[in-house]
Tab-separated table of C-alpha atoms and ligand atoms in Angstrom:
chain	number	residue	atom	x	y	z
A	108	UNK	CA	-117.978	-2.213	21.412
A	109	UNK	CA	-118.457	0.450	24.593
A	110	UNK	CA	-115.503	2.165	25.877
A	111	UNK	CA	-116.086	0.632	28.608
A	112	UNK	CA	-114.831	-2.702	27.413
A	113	UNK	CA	-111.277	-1.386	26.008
A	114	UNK	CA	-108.770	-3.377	28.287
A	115	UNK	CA	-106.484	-0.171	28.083
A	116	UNK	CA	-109.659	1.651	30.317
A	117	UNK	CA	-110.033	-1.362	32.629
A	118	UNK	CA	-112.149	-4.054	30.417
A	119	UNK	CA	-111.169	-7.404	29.407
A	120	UNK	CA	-108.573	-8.504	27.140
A	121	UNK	CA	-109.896	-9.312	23.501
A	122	UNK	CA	-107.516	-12.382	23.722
A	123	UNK	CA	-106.533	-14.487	26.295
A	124	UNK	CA	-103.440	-15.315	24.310
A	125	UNK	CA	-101.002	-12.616	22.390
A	126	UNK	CA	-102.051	-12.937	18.533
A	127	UNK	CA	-98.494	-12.422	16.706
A	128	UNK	CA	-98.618	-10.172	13.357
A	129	UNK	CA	-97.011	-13.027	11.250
A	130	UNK	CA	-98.700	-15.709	8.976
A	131	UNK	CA	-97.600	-18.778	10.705
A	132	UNK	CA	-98.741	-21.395	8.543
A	133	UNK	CA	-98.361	-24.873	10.395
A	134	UNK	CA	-99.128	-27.922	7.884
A	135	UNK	CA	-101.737	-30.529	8.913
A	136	UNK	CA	-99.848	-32.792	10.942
A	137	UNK	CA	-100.192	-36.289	8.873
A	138	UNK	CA	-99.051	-34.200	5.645
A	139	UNK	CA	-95.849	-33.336	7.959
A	140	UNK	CA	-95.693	-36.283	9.523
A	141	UNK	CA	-95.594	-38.220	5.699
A	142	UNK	CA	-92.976	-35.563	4.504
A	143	UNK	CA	-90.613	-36.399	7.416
A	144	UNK	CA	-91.118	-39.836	6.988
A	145	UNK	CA	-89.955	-40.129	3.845
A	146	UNK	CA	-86.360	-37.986	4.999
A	147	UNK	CA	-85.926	-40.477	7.703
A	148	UNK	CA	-86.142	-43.129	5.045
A	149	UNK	CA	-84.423	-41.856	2.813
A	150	UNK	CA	-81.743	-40.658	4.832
A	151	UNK	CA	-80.676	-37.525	4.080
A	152	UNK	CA	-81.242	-34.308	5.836
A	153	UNK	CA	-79.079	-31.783	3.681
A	154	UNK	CA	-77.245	-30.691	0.554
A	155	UNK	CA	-79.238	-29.940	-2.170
A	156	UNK	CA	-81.417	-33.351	-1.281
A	157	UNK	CA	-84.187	-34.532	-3.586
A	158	UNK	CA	-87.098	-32.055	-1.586
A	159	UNK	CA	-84.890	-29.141	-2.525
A	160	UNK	CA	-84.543	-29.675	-5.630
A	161	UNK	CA	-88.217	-30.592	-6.299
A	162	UNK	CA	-88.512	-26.984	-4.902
A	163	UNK	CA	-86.702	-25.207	-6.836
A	164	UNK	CA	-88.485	-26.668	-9.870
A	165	UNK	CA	-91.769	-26.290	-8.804
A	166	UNK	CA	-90.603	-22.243	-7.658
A	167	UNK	CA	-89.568	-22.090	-11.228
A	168	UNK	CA	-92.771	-22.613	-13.060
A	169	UNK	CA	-94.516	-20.610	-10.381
A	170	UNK	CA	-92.696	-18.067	-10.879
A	171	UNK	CA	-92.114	-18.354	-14.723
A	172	UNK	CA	-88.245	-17.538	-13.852
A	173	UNK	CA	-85.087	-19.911	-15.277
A	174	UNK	CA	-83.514	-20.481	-12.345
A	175	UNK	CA	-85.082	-20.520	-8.604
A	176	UNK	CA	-81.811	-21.002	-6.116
A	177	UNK	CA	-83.609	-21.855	-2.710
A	178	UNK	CA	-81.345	-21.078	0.159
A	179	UNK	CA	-81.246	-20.916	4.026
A	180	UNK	CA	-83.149	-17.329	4.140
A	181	UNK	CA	-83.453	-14.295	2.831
A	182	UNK	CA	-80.918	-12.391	4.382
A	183	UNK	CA	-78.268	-15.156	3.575
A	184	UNK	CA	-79.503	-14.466	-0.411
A	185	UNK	CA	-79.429	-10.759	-0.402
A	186	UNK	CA	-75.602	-11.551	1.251
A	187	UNK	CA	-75.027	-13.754	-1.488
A	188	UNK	CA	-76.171	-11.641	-4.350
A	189	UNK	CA	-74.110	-8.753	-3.287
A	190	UNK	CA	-70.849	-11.244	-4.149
A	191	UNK	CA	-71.909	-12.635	-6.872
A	192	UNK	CA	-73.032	-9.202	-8.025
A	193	UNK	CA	-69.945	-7.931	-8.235
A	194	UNK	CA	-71.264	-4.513	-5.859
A	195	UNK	CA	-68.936	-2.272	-4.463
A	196	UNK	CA	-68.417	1.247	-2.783
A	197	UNK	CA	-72.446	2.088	-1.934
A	198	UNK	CA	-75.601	0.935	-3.887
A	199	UNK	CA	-78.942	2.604	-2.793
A	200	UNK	CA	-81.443	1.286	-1.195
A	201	UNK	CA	-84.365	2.785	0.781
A	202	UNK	CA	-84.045	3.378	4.628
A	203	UNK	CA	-87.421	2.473	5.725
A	204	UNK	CA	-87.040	-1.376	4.921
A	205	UNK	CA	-86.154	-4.525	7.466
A	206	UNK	CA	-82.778	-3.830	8.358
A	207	UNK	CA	-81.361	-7.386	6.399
A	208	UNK	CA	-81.658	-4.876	3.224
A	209	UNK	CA	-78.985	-2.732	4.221
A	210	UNK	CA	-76.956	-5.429	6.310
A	211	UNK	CA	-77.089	-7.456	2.801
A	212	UNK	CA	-74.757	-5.024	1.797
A	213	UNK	CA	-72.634	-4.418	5.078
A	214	UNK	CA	-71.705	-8.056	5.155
A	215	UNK	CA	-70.557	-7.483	1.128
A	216	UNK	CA	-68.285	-4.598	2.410
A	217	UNK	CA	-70.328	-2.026	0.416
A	218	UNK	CA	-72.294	1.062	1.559
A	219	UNK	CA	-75.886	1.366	1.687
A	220	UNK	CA	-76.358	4.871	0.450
A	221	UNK	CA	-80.247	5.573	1.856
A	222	UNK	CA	-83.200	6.953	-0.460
A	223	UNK	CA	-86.431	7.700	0.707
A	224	UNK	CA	-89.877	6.156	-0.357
A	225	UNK	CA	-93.255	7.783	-1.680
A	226	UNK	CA	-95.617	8.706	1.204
A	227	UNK	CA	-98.953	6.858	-0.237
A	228	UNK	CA	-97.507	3.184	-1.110
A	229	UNK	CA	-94.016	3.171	1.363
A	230	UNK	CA	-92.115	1.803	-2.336
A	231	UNK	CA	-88.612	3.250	-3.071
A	232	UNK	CA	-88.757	6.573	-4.913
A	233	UNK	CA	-87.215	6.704	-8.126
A	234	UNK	CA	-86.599	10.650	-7.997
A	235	UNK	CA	-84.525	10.171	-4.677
A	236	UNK	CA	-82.746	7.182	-6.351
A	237	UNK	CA	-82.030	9.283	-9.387
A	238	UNK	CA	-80.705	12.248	-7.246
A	239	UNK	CA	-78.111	9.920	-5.401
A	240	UNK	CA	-77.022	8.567	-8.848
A	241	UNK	CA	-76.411	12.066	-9.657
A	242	UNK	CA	-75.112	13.159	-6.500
A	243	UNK	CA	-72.723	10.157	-5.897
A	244	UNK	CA	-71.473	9.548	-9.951
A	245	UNK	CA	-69.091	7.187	-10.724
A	246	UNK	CA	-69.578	5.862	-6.686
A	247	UNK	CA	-72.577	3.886	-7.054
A	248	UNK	CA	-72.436	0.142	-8.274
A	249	UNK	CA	-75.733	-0.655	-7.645
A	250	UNK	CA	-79.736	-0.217	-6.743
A	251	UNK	CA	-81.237	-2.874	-4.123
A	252	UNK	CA	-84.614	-1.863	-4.384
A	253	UNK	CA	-87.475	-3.054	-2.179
A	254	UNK	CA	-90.859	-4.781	-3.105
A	255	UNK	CA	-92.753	-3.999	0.067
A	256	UNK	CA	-96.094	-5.474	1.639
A	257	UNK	CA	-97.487	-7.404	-0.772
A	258	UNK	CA	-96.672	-4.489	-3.723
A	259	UNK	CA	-94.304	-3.622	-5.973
A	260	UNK	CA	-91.448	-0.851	-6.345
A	261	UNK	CA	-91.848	0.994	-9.833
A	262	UNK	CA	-89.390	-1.455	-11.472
A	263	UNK	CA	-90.087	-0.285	-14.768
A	264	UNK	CA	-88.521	3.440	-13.871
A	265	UNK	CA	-85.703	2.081	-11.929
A	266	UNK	CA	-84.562	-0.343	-14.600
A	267	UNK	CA	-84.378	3.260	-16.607
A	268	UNK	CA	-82.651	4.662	-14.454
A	269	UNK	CA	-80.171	1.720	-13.829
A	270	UNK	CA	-79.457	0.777	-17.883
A	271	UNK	CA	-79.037	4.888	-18.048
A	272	UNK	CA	-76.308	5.062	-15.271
A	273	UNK	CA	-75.013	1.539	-15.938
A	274	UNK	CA	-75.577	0.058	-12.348
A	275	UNK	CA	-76.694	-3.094	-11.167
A	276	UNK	CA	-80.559	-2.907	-10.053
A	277	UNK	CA	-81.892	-6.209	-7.949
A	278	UNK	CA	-84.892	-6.636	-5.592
A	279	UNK	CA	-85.230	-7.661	-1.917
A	280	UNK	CA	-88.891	-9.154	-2.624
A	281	UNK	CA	-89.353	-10.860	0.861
A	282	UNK	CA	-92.785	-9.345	0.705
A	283	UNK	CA	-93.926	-10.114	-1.891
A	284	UNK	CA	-94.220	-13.997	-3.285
A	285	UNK	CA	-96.928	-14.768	-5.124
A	286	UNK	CA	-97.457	-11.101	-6.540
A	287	UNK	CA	-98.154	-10.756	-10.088
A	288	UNK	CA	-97.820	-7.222	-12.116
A	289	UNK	CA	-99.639	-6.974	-15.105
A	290	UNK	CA	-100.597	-10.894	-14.661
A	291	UNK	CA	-96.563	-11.832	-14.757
A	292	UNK	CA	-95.210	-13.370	-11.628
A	293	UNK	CA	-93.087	-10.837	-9.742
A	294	UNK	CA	-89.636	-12.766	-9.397
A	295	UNK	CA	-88.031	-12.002	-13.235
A	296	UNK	CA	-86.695	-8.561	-12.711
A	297	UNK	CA	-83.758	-6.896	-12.954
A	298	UNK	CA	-80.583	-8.952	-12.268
A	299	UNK	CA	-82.223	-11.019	-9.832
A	300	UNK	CA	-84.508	-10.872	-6.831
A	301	UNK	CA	-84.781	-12.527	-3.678
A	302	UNK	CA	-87.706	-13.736	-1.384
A	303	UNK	CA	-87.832	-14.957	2.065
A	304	UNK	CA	-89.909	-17.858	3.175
A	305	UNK	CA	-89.656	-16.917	6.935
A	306	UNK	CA	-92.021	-18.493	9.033
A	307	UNK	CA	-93.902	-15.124	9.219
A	308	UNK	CA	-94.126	-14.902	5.172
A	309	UNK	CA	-96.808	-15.726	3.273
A	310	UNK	CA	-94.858	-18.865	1.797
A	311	UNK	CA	-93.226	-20.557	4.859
A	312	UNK	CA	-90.395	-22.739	4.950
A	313	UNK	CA	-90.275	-22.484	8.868
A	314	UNK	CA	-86.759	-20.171	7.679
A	315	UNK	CA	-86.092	-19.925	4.073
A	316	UNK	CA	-85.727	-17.954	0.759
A	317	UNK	CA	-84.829	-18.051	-2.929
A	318	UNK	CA	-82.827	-16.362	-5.412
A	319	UNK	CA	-84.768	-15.593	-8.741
A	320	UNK	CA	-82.550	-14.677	-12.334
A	321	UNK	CA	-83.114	-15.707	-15.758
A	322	UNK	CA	-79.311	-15.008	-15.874
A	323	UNK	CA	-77.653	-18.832	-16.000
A	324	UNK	CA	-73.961	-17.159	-15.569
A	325	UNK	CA	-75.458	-15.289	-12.671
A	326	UNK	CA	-76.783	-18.310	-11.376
A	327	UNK	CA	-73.901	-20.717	-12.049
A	328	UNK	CA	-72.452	-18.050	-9.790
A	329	UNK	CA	-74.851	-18.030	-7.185
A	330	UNK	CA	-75.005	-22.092	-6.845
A	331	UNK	CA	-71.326	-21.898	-6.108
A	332	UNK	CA	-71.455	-19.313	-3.460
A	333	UNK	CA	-74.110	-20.901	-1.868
A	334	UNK	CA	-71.761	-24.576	-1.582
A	335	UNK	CA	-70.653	-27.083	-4.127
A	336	UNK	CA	-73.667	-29.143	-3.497
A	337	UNK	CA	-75.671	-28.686	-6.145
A	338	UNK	CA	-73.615	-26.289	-7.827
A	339	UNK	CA	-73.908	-28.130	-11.423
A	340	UNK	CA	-70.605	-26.312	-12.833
A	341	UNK	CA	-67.889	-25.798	-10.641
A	342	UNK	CA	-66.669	-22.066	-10.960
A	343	UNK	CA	-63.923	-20.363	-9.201
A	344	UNK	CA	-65.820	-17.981	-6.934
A	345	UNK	CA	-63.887	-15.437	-4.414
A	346	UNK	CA	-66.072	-16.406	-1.265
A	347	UNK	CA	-68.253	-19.300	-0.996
A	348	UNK	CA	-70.625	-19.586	1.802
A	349	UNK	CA	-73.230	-22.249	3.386
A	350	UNK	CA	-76.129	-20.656	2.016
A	351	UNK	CA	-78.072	-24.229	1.911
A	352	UNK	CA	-81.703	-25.065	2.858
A	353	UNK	CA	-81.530	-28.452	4.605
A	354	UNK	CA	-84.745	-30.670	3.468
A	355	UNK	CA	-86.453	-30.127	6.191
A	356	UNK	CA	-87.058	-26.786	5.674
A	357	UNK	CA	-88.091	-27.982	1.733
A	358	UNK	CA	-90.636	-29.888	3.274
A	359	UNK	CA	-92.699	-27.313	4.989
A	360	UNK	CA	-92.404	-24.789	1.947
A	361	UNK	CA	-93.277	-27.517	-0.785
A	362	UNK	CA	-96.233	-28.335	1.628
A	363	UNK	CA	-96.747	-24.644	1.717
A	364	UNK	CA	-96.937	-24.039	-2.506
A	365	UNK	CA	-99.497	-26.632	-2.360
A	366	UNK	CA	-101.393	-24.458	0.309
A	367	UNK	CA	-100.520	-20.948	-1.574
A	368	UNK	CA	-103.985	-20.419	-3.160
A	369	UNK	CA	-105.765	-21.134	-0.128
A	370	UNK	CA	-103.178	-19.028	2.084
A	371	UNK	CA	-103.804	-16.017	-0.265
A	372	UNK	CA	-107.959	-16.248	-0.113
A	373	UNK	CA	-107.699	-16.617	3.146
A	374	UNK	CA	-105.601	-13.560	3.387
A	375	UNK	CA	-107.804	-11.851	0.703
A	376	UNK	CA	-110.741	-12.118	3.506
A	377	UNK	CA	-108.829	-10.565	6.143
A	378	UNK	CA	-107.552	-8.077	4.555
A	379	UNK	CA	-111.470	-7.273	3.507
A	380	UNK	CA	-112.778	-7.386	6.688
A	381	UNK	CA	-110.242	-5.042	7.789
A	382	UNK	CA	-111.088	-2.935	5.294
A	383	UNK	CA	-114.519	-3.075	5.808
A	384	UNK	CA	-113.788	-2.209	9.589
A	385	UNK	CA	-111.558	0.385	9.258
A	386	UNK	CA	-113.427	2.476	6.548
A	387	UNK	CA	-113.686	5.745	7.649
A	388	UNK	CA	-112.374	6.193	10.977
A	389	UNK	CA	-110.239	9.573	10.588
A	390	UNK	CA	-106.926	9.492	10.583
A	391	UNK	CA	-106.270	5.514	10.420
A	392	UNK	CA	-105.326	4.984	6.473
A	393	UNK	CA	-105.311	1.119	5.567
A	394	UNK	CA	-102.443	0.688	2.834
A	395	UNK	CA	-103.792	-1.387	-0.783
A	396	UNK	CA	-101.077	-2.642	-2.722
A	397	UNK	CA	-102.127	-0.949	-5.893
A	398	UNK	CA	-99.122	-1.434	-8.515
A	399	UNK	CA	-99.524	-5.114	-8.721
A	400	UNK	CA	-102.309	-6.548	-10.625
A	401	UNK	CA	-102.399	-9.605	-7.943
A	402	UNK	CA	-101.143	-8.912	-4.602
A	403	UNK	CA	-100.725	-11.444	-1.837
A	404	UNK	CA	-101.920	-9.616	1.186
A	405	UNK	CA	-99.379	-10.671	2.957
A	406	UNK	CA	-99.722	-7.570	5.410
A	407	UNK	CA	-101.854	-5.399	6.970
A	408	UNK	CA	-100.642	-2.226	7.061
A	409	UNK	CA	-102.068	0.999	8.475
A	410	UNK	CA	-101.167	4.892	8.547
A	411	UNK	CA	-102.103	6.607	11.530
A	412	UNK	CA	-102.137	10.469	11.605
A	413	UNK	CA	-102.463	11.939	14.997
A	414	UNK	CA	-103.804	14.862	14.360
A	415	UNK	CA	-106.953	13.432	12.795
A	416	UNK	CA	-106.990	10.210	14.274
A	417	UNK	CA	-106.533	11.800	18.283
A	418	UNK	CA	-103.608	8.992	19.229
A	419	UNK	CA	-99.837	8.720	17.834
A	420	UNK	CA	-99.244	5.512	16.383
A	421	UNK	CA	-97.614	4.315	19.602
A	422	UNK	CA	-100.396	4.789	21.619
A	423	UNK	CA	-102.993	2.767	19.395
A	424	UNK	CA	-100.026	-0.017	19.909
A	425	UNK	CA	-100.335	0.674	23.089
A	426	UNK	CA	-104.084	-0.053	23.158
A	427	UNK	CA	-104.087	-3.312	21.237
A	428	UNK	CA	-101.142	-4.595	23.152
A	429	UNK	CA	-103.722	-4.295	25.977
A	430	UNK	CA	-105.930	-6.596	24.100
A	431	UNK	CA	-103.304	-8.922	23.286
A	432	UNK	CA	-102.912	-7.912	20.276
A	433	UNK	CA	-99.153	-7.654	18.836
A	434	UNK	CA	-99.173	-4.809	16.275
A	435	UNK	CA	-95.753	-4.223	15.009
A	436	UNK	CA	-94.260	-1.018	14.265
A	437	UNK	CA	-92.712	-2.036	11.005
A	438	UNK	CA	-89.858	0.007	10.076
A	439	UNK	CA	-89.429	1.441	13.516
A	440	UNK	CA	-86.622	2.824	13.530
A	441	UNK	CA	-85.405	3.674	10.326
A	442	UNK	CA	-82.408	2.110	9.129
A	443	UNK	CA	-80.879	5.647	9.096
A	444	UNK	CA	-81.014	5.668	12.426
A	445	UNK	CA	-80.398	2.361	13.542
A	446	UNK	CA	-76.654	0.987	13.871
A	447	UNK	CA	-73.933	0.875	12.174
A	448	UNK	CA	-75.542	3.753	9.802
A	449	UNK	CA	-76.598	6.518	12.215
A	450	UNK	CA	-73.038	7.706	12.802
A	451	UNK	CA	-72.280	7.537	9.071
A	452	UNK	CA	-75.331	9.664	8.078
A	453	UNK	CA	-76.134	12.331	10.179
A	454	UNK	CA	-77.919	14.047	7.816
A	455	UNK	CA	-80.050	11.283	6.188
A	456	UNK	CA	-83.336	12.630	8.418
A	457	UNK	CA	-82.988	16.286	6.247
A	458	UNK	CA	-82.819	13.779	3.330
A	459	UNK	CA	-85.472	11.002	3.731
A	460	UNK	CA	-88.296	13.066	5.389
A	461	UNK	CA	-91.126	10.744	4.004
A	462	UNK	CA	-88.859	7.938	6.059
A	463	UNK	CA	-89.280	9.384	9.206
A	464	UNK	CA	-92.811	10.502	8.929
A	465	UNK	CA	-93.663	6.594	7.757
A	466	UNK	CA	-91.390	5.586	10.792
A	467	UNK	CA	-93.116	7.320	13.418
A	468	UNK	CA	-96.889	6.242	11.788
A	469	UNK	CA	-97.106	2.985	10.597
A	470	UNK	CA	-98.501	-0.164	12.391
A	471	UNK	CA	-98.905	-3.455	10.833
A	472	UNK	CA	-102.117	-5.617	12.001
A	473	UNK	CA	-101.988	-9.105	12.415
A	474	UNK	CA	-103.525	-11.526	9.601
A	475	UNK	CA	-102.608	-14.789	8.026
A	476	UNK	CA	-103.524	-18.278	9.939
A	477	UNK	CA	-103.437	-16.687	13.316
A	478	UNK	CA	-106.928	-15.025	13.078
A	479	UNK	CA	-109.926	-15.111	11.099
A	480	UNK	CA	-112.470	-12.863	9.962
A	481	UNK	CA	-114.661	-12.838	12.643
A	482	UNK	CA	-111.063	-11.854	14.484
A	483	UNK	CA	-110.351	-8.798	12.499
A	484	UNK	CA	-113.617	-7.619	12.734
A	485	UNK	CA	-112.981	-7.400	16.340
A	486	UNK	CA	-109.624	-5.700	16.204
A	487	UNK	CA	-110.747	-3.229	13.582
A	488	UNK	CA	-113.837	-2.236	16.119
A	489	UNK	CA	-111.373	-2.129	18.845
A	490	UNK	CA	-108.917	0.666	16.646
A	491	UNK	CA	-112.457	2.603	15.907
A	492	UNK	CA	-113.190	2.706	19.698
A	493	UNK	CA	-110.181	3.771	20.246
A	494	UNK	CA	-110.316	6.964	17.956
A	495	UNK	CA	-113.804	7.260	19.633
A	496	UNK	CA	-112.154	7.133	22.828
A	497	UNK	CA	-108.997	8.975	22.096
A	498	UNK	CA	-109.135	11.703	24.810
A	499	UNK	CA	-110.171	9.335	27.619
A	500	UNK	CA	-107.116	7.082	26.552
A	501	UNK	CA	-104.254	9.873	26.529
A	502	UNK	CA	-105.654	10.670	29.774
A	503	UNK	CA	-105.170	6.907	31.370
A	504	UNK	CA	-101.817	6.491	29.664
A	505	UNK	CA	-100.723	9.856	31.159
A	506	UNK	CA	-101.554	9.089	34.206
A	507	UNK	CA	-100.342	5.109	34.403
A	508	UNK	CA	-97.013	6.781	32.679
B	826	T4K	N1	-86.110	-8.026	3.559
B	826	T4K	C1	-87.262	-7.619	4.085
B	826	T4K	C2	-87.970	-6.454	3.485
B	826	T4K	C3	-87.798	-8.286	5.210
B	826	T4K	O1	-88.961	-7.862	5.761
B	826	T4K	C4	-87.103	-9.391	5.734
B	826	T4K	C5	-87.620	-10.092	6.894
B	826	T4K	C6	-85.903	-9.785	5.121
B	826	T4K	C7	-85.432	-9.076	4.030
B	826	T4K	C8	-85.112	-10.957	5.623
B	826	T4K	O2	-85.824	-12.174	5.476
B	826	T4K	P1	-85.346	-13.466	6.344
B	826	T4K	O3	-83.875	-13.470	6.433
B	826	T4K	O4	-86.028	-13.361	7.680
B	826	T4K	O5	-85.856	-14.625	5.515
B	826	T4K	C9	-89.795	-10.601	11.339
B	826	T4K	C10	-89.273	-11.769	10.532
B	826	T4K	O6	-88.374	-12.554	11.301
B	826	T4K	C11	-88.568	-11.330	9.291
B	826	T4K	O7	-88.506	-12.454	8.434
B	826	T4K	C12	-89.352	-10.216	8.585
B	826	T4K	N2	-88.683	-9.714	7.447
B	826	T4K	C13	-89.611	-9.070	9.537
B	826	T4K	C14	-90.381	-7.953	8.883
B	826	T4K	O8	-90.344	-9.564	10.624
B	826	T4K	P2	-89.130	-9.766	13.712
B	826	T4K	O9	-87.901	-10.084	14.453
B	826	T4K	O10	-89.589	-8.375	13.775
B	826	T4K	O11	-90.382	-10.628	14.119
B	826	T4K	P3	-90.467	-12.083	14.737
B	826	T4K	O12	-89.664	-13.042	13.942
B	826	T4K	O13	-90.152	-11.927	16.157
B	826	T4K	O14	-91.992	-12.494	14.541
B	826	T4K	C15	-93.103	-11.610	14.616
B	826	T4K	C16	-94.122	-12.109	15.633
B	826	T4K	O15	-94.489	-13.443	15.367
B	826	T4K	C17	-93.640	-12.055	17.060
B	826	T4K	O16	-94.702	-11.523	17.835
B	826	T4K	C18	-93.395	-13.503	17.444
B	826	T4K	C19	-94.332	-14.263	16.524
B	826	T4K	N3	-93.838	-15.582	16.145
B	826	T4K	C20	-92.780	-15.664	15.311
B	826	T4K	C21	-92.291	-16.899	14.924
B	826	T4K	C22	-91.094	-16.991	14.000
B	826	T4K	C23	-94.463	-16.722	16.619
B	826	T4K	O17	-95.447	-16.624	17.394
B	826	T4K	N4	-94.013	-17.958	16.226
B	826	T4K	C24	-92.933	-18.095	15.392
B	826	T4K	O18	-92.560	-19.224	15.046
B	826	T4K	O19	-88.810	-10.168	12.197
């Protein structure tokens, strides 16, 4: 591709129609269509129906866990595992994550004390979450820690770390479905964790999630949070909640499962191509999940250094937005610096430096069913011609600024 041709400098658009990050998986129509049917038939839209409960079984052996608890989305679970938790005054968590991590624990009246993340993989840093343990004894109830893009956290160090300063540890693991670490489905650790089957996940539900413990008490618990439908046991619970996923929601993410393997080659070629595209262009670093023995590639996630690459971050989103393509600058900003916590932590940026580098680098590529290969191929060439054309671009934006 000629420089001539980059829509930032004047060419045409790559796409005629904005191509979202997300994976968007729609199901063939007549498989939707059947799955409908049969709610229409059978007349009932909601309350632990019979597709949500063929769900959570089928999640269950997937996921080699005892008890899959499929709710209305993530967010709603992390709420509803801070209750049932038991959390209180602050639990850590990393800052550069989707801000439902920390709001999890707003809505659950505790404090999301912030801990940065390692600069190669983005994961939560067990030294930082040791030094807040330290730092804040006797304060801290708990660790949400994150399993981010298609990876995993080091879970083995944290549960350490938790056991040794006898603290709850559970995992926001919207990204990562489907992952396995050392061939074991990620799903099983800690007290529980909690995925998201957003329409933009690699597992869709349209909106959806699931809460994942081997703990039955802890899941008796959870099941009555989330309503009394469904709840098996009744137990006296503080706050209970509609946390439900209504069938129709079922139906996309059991048509979904049966999808998965597909979803993730799919992915897998993506991903590839990108990497295949991107190899070598200075400055542009493509992120490989590389603590899970099976990742999903749910994302595509790149580092962009300025000084070697010849653009900041923002202006390479600034050139593919010009070619219709939505790259997302996932975490941007951090959740240090994003309300209600900003006010509350005015020194968090001295603390979490590798945050606010990542924040101010990172763009996520679209993949999933909105593209294909050939697709990536072209936005990859389009990121190289941009580093080839980095001088002419600063120029253009300068002046159009
Ligand atoms: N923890 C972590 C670490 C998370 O990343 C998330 C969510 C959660 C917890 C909470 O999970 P949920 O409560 O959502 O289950 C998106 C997603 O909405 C969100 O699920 C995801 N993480 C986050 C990283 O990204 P937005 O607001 O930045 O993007 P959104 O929804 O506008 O979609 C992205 C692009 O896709 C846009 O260009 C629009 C396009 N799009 C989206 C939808 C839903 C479509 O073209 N069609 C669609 O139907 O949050």
């Amino acid at each position: 591709m000629s420089s001539r041709e980059l829509a930032v400098l004047g060419g045409k658009s790559l796409f005629d129609q904005p191509v979202p990050v997300g994976q968007l998986y729609f199901p063939e129509w007549e498989k939707y269509e059947t799955a409908m049917r049969g709610i229409f038939d059978r007349q009932y839209y909601t309350n632990q129906g019979p597709l949500v409960c063929q769900l959570e079984t089928r999640l269950q052996e997937f996921l080699n866990v005892r008890h899959a608890i499929c709710v209305t989305n993530a967010t709603i679970g992390l709420m509803m595992a801070a209750d049932a938790l038991g959390l209180h005054d602050k639990v850590i968590t990393p800052a550069y994550t989707f801000i439902a991590t920390a709001q999890s624990l707003s809505w659950a009246g505790v404090e999301p004390l912030f801990c940065d993340v390692d600069p190669l993989t983005h994961q939560i840093e067990p030294e930082s979450v040791e030094t807040l343990l330290k730092q804040y004894a006797g304060e801290v109830s708990g660790i949400l820690a994150v399993n981010l893009w298609g990876d995993a956290c080091q879970q083995v160090k944290l549960e350490y770390l938790a056991k040794k300063y006898g603290v709850k540890l559970y995992f926001d693991s919207a990204h990562s479905f489907g992952c396995e670490i050392d061939e074991n489905p990620v799903g099983a650790a800690g007290d529980l964790e909690v995925f998201s089957f957003h329409a933009t996940k690699v597992l869709s539900a349209a909106e959806g999630g699931c809460i994942c413990t081997n703990d039955d008490e802890l899941a008796a618990h959870l099941r009555n949070i989330r309503s009394s439908y469904g709840a098996g046991s009744f137990r006296a619970v503080l706050r209970t909640s509609n946390g439900r996923m209504s069938e129709a929601q079922a139906a996309v993410a059991l048509l979904s499962l049966d999808a998965f393997q597909d979803i993730v080659a799919r992915n897998e070629r993506i991903f590839n191509s990108y990497r295949e595209g991107l190899e070598g262009i200075p400055g542009l670093r493509l992120i490989t999940p590389g603590a899970v023995s099976k990742t999903n590639y749910q994302y595509v996630v790149c580092d962009v250094d300025e000084t070697e690459f010849g653009l900041t971050r923002d202006e390479l989103q600034h050139v593919l937005s010009a070619e219709n393509v939505l790259a997302r600058r996932y975490f941007y900003p951090g959740l240090h610096r994003c309300v209600p916590y900003a006010s509350q932590f005015p020194d968090a940026s001295d603390r979490l430096p590798v945050t606010e580098r990542l924040c101010g680098r990172v763009l996520q590529l679209p993949i999933g069913q909105v593209i294909d290969e050939s697709d990536s191929r072209e936005i990859a060439m389009i990121v190289r011609a941009a580093f080839d054309n980095a001088e002419k671009i600063r120029q253009k934006l300068r002046v159009s600024v």
